[in-house]
Short mmCIF file of C-alpha atoms and ligand atoms in Angstrom, two decimals:
data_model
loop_
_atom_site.label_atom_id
_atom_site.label_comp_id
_atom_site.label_asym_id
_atom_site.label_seq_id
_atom_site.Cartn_x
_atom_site.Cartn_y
_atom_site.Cartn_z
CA UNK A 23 -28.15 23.18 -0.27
CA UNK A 24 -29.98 25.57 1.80
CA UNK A 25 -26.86 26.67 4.02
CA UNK A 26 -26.04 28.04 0.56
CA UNK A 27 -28.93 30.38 0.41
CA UNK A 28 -27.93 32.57 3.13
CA UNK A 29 -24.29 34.01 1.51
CA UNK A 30 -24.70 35.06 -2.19
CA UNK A 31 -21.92 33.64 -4.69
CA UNK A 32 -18.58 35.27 -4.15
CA UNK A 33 -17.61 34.01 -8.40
CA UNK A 34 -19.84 32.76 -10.99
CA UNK A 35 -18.27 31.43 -14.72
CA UNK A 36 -18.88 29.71 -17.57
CA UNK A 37 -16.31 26.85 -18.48
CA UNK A 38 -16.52 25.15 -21.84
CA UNK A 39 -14.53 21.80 -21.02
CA UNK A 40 -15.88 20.33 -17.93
CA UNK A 41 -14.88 16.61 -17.30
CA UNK A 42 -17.73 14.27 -15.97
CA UNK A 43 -15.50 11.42 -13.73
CA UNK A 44 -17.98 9.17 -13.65
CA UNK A 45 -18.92 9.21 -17.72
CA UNK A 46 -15.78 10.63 -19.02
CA UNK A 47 -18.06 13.05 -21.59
CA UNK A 48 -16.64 16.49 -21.57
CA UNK A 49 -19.46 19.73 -21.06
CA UNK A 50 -19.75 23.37 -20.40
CA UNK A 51 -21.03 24.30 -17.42
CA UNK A 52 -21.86 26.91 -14.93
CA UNK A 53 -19.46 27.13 -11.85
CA UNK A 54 -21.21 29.01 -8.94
CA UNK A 55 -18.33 29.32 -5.94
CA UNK A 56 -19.57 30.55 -2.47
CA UNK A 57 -16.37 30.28 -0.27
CA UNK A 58 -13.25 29.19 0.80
CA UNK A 59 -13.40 26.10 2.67
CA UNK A 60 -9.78 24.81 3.08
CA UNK A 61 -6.50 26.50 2.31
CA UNK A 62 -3.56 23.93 2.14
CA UNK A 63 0.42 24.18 1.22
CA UNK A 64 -0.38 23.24 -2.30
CA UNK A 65 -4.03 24.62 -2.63
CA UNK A 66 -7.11 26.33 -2.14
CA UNK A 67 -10.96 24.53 -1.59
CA UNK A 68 -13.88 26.56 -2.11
CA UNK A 69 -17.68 25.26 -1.94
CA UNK A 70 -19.68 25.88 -5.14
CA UNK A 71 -22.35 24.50 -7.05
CA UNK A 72 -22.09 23.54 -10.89
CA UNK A 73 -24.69 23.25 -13.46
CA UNK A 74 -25.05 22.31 -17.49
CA UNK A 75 -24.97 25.26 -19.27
CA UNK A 76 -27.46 23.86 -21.90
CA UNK A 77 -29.67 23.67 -19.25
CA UNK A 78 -29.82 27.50 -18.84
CA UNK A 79 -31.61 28.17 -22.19
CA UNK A 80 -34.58 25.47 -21.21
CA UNK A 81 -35.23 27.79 -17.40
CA UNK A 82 -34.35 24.61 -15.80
CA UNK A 83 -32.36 25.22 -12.14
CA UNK A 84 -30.42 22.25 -12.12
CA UNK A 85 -28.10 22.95 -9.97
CA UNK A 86 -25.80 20.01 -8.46
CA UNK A 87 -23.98 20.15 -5.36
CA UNK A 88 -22.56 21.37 -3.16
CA UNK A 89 -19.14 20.61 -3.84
CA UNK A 90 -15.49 21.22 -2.44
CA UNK A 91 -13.32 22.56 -5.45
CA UNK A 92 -9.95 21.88 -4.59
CA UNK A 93 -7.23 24.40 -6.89
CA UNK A 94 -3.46 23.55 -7.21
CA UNK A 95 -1.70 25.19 -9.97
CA UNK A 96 -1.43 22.63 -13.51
CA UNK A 97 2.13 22.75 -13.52
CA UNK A 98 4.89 22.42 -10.72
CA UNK A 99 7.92 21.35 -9.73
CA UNK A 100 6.53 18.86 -7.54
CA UNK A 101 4.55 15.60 -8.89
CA UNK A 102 0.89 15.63 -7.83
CA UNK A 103 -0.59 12.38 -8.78
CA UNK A 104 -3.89 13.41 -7.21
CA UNK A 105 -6.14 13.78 -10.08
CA UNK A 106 -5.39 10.48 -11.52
CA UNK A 107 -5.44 8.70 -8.51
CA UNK A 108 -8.71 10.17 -7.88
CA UNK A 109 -9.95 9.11 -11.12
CA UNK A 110 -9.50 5.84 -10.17
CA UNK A 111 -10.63 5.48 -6.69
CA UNK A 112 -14.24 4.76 -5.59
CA UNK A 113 -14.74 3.61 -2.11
CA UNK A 114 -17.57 4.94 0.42
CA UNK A 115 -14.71 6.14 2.45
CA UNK A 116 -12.39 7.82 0.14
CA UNK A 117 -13.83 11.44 -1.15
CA UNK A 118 -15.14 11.20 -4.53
CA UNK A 119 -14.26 13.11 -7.56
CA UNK A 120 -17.58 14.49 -9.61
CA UNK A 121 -15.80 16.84 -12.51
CA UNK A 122 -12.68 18.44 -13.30
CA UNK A 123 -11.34 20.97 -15.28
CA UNK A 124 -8.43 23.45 -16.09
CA UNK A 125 -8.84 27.26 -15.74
CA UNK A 126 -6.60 29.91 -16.06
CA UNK A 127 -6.80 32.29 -13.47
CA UNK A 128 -7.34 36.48 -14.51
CA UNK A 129 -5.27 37.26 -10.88
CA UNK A 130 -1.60 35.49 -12.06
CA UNK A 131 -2.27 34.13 -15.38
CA UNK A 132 -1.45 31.00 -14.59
CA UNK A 133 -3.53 27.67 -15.17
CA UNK A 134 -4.72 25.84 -12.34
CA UNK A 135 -5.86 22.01 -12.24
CA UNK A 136 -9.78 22.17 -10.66
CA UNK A 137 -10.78 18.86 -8.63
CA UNK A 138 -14.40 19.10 -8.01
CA UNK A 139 -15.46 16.66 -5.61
CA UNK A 140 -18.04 15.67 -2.96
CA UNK A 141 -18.07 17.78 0.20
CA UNK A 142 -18.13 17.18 3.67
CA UNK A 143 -18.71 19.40 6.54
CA UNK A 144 -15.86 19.09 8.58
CA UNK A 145 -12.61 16.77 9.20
CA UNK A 146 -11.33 15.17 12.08
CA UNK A 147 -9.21 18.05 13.20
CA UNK A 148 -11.98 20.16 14.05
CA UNK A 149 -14.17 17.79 15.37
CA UNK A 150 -11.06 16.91 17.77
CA UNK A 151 -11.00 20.52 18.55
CA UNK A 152 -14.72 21.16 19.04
CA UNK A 153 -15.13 18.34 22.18
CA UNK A 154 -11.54 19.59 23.43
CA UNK A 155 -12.99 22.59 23.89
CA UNK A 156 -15.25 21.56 26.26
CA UNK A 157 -12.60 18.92 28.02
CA UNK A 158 -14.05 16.19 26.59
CA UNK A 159 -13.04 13.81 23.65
CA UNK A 160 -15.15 12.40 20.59
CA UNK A 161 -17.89 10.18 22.11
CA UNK A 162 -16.56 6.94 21.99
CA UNK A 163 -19.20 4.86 19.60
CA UNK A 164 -18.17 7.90 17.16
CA UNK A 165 -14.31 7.29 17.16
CA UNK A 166 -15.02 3.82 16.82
CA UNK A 167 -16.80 4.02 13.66
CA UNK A 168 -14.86 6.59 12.36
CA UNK A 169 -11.72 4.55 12.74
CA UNK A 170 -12.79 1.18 11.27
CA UNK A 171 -13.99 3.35 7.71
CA UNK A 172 -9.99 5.06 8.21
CA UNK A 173 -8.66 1.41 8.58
CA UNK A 174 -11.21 0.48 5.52
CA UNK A 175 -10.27 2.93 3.48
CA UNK A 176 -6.88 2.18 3.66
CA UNK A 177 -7.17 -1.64 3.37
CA UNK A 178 -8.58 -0.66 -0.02
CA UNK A 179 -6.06 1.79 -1.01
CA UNK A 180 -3.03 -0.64 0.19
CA UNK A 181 -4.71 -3.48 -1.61
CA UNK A 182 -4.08 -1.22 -4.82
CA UNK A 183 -0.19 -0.33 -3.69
CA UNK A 184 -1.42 2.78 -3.34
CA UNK A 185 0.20 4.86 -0.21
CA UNK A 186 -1.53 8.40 1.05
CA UNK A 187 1.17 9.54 2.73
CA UNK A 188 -0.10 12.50 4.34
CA UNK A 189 -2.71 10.84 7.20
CA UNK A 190 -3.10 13.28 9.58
CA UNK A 191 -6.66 14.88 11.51
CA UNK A 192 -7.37 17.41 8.61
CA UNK A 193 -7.16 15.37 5.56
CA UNK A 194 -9.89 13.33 7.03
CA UNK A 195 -13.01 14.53 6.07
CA UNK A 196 -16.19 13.79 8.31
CA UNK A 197 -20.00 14.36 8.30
CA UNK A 198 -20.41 14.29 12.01
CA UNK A 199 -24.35 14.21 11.42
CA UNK A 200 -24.34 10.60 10.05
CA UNK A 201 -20.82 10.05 11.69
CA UNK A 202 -18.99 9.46 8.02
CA UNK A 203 -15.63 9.75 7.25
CA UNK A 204 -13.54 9.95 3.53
CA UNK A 205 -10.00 10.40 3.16
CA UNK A 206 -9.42 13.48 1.52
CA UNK A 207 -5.87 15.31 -0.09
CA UNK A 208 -4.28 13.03 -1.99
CA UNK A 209 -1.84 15.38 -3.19
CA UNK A 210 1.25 13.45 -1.83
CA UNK A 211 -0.55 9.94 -2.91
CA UNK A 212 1.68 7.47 -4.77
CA UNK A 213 1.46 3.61 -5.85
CA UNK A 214 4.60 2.13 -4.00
CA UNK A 215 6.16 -0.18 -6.42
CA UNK A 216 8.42 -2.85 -4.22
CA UNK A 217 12.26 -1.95 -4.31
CA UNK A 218 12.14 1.32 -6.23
CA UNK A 219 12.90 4.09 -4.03
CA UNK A 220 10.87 7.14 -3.00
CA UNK A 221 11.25 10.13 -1.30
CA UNK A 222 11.05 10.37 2.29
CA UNK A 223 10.53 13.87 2.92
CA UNK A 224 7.06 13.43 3.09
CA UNK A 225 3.50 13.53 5.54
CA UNK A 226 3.16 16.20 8.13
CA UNK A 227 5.64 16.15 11.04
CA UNK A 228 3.45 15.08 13.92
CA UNK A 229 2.79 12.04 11.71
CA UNK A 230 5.84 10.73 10.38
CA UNK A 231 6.57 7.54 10.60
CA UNK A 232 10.29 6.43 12.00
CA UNK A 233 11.29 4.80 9.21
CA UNK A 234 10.56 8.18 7.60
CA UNK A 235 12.12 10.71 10.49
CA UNK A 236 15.37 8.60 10.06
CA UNK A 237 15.47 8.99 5.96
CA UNK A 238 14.19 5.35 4.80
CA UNK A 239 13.64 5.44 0.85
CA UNK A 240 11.97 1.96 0.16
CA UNK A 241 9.22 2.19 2.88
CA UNK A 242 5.68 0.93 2.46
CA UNK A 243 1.95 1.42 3.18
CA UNK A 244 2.53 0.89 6.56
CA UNK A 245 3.83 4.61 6.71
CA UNK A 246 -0.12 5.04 6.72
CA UNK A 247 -0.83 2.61 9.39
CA UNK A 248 1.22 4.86 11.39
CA UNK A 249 -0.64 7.73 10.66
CA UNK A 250 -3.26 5.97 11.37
CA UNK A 251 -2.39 5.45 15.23
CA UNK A 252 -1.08 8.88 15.38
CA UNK A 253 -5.33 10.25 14.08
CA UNK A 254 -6.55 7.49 16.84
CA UNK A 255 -4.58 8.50 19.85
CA UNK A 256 -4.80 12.31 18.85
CA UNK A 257 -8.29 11.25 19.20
CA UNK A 258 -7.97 9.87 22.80
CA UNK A 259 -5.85 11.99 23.95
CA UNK A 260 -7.38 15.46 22.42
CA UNK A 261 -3.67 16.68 21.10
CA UNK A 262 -1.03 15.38 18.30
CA UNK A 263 0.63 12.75 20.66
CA UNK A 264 4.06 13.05 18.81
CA UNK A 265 4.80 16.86 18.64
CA UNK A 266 8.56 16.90 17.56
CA UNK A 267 9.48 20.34 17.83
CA UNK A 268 12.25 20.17 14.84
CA UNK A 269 11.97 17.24 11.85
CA UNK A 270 15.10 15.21 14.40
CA UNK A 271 13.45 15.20 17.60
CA UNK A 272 10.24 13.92 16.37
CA UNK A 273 12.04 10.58 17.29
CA UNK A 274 12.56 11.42 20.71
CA UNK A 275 9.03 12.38 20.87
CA UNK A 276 7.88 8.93 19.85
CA UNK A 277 10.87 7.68 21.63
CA UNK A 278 9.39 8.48 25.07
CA UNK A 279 6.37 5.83 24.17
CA UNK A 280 8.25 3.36 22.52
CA UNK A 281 11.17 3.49 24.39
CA UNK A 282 14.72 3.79 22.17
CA UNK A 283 14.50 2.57 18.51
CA UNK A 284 16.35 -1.05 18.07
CA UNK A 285 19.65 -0.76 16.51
CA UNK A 286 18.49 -2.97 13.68
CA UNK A 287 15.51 -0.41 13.23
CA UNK A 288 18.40 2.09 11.77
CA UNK A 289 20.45 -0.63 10.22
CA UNK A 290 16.85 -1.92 8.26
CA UNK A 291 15.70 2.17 7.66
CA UNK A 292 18.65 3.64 6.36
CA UNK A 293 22.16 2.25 6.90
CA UNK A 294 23.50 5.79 6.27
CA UNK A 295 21.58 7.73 8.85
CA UNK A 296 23.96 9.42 11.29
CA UNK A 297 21.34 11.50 13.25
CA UNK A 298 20.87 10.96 17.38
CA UNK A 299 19.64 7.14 17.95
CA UNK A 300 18.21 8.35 21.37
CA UNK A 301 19.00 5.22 22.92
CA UNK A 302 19.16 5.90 26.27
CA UNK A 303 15.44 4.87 27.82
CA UNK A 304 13.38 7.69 28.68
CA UNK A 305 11.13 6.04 31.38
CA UNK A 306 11.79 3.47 33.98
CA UNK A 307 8.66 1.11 33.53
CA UNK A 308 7.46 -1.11 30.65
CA UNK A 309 6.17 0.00 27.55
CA UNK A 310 2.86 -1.54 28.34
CA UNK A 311 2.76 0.88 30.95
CA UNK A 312 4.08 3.58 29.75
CA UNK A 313 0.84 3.10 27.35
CA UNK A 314 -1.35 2.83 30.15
CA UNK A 315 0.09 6.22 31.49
CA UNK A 316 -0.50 8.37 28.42
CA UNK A 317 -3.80 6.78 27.48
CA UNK A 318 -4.92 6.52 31.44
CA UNK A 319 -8.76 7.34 30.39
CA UNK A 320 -8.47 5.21 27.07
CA UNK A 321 -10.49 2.00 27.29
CA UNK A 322 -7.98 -1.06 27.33
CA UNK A 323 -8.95 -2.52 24.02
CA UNK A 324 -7.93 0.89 22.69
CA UNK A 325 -5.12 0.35 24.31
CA UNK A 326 -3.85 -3.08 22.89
CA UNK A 327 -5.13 -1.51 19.47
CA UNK A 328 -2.75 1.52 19.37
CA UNK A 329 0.25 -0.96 20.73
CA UNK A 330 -0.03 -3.19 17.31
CA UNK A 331 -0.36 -0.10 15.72
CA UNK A 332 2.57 2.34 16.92
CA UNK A 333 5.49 -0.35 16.40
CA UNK A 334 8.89 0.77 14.85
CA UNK A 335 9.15 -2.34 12.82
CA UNK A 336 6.55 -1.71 9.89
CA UNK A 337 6.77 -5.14 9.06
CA UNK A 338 5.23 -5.90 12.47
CA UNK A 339 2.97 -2.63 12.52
CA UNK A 340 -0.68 -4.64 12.01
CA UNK A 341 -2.09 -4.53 8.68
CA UNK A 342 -5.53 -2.62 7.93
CA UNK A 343 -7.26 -6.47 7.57
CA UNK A 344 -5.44 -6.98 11.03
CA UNK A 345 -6.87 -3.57 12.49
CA UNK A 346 -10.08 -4.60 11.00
CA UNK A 347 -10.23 -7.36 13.26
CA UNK A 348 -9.00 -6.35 15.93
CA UNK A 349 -11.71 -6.70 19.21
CA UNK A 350 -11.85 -3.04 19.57
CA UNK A 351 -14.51 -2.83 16.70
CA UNK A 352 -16.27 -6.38 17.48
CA UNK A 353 -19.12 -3.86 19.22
CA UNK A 354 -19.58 -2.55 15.83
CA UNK A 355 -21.40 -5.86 14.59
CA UNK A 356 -23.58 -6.11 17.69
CA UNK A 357 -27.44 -5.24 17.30
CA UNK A 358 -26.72 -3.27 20.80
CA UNK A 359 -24.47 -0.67 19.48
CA UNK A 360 -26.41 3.06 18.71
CA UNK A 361 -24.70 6.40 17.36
CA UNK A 362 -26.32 8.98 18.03
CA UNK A 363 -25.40 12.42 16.39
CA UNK A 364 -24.54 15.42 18.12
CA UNK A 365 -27.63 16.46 20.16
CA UNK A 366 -30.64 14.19 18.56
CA UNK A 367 -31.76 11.34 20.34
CA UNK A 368 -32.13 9.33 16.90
CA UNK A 369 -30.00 6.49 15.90
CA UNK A 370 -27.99 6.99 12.82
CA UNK A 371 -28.84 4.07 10.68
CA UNK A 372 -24.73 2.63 9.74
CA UNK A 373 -23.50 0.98 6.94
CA UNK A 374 -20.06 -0.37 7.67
CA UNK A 375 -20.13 -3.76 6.88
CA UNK A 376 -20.71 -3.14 2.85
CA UNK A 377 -17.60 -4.91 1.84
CA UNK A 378 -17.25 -5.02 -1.79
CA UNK A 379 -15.60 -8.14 -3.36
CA UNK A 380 -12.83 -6.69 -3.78
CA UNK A 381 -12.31 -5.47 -0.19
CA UNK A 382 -13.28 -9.62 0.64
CA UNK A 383 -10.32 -10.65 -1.32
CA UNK A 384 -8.33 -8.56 0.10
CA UNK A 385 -9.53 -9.67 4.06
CA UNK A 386 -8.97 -13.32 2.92
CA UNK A 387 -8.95 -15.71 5.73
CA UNK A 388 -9.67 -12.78 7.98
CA UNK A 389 -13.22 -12.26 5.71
CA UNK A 390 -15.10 -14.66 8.32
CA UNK A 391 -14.05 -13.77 11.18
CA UNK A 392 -14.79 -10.14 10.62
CA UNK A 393 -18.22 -10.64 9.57
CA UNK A 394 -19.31 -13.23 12.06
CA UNK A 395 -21.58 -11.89 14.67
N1 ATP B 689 -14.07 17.41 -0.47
C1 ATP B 689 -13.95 18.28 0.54
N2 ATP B 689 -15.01 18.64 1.28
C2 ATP B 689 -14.88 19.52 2.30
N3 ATP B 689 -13.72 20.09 2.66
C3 ATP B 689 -12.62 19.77 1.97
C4 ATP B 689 -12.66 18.86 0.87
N4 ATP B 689 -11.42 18.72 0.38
C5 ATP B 689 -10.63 19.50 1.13
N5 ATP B 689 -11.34 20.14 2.08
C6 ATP B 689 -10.84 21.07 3.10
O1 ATP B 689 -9.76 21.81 2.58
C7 ATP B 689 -8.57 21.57 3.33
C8 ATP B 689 -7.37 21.58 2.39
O2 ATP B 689 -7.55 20.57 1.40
P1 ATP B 689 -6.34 19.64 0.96
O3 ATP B 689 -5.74 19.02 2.17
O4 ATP B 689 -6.79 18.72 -0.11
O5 ATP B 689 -5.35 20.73 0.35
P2 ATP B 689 -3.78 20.84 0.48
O6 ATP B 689 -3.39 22.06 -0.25
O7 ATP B 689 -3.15 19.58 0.05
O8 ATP B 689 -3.63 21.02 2.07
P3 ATP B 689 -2.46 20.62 3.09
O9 ATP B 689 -1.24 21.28 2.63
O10 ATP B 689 -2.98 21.16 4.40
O11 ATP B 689 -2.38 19.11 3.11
C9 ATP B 689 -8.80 20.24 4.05
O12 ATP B 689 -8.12 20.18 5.29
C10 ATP B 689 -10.31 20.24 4.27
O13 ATP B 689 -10.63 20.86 5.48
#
């Protein structure tokens, strides 16, 4: 806590219902906020610290935290499932929720719905930006463990039903000092339930998935795995690799990789779309190469990753068990492979292999081959 020390508290209060996630039991506390940490469509984060407030009378200085407080107003039009999806979750690489509680504000009078949950110190968007600012990318042994705990977290997640759908650089929360990552924002989160529609106006732009751009209402988790390659080549690359200037030509944009969508891509999507199909091919060579022209200083197991990964077909997108396996991370079991954080010459000690049984159900007859040596 000591970065704390140097800015004094911008808002101290006294709540007298304060959920405890982990117990359920409901107390008043002390919430001591320091500052604004993240300010999304639907919210604001600020870092504070909370403590009992029977613990004030005693002298005791309990404080716990720091924590990200995430504030979206109780009651809108639109449906945010995040609390009790949070609730439920508990994964080392999903963000955890500690408390929550309802407050109304003094500014509007309104009453807002507080998450209070583990912080981080940065997300993937800013780390991208910090080494593209000095031309180069995120040190490779970094990405690499940063993308198997993605694909882990989402293996979990999927194994549940459960869909994010908003992947994208800055709701991916990292500690680049041990080189951990949690999903964060799971404001747009819903359980897909097969054959009942849902919207598709949904995840950031740059992100979308096809099936999405072209209006598909019974799509699946694999609108994540998308997302997914979209956060790993951004990562290569040092730049959103699909930057669709309006909603429509986001499909040209991905287009020029994948070359035009399949008719039956549209026909399988959404048989009433009646947008442009782009189908005349943008490039002359294959789309193997066209991979190995946008990702020339990409490594080619990178390579062969991101080309199971960016497929139009979601049923032939690779799964997160698949992605799991795939040889890009086999370095990851060897006794070779060292992280190092930024500027120390120690080792970070990892822990990625800490499947819980539930995570070896869901890897099946992939379980062995992932943790074989
Ligand atoms: N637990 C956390 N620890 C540290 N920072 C956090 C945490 N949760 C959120 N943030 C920061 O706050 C930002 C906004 O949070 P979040 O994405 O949950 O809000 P939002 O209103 O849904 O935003 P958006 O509209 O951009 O998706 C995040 O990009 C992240 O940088």
């Amino acid at each position: 806590m000591s970065h704390l020390k140097t800015q004094g508290p911008i808002k101290e209060y006294l709540l007298d219902q304060v959920v405890d996630n982990s117990t359920g039991k409901v107390n008043s506390m002390v919430v001591r906020e320091y500052k604004r940490i993240g300010e999304g469509a639907f919210g604001t984060v600020v870092e504070a610290v909370l403590r009992r407030a029977d613990k004030i009378e005693d002298g005791s200085e309990e404080w716990l935290g720091p924590f990200a407080i995430k504030r979206v107003p109780a009651q809108t039009e639109y449906k945010s499932r995040e609390l009790e999806l949070l609730r439920v979750v508990n994964h080392p690489n999903i963000v955890s929720l500690r408390f929550f509680f309802d407050k109304r504000s003094s500014a509007d009078g309104q009453v807002y719905q507080n998450l209070v949950m583990e912080c981080l110190p940065s997300n993937l968007q800013n780390e991208i930006k910090y080494y593209r600012q000095s031309k180069y990318t995120i040190p490779y042994p970094h990405m690499k463990t940063y993308i198997f705990q993605l694909a882990r977290a989402m293996l979990y997640l999927h194994g549940f039903g459960i869909s994010h759908r908003d992947i994208k650089p800055s709701n991916i929360l990292v500690d680049p000092a041990t080189v951990t990552l949690k999903i964060c924002d799971f404001g747009s989160a819903k359980k897909l339930e097969p054959n009942q529609p849902s919207v598709s106006y949904i995840c950031s732009r740059y992100y979308r998935a096809p099936e999405l751009i072209v209006g598909c209402s019974l799509y699946t988790t694999k609108i994540d795995i998308w997302g997914l390659g979209c956060v790993i080549a951004e990562m290569f690359l040092g730049k959103p690799i699909f930057q669709g200037e309006t909603p429509e030509s986001q499909l040209k944009e991905i287009a020029k990789l994948l070359g035009p969508p399949p008719k039956v891509f549209f026909f399988k999507s959404n048989p009433l779309y009646r947008g442009s199909m782009y189908s005349n091919k943008l490039f002359a060579c294959s789309i193997e190469e066209r991979f190995r022209q946008i990702f020339s200083n990409s490594p080619p197991d990178a390579i062969d990753l991101l080309m199971k990964i960016l497929v139009y077909d979601p049923e032939k997108r690779a799964s997160p068990r698949r992605v799991l396996c795939h040889p890009f991370f086999h370095e990851l079991k060897s006794e070779n492979f060292k992280v190092y954080p930024r500027g120390s010459s120690e080792a970070i000690a990892l822990n990625l292999f800490n499947f819980s049984n539930y995570e070896l159900e869901l890897l099946g007859s992939l379980k062995d081959e992932l943790l074989s040596s």
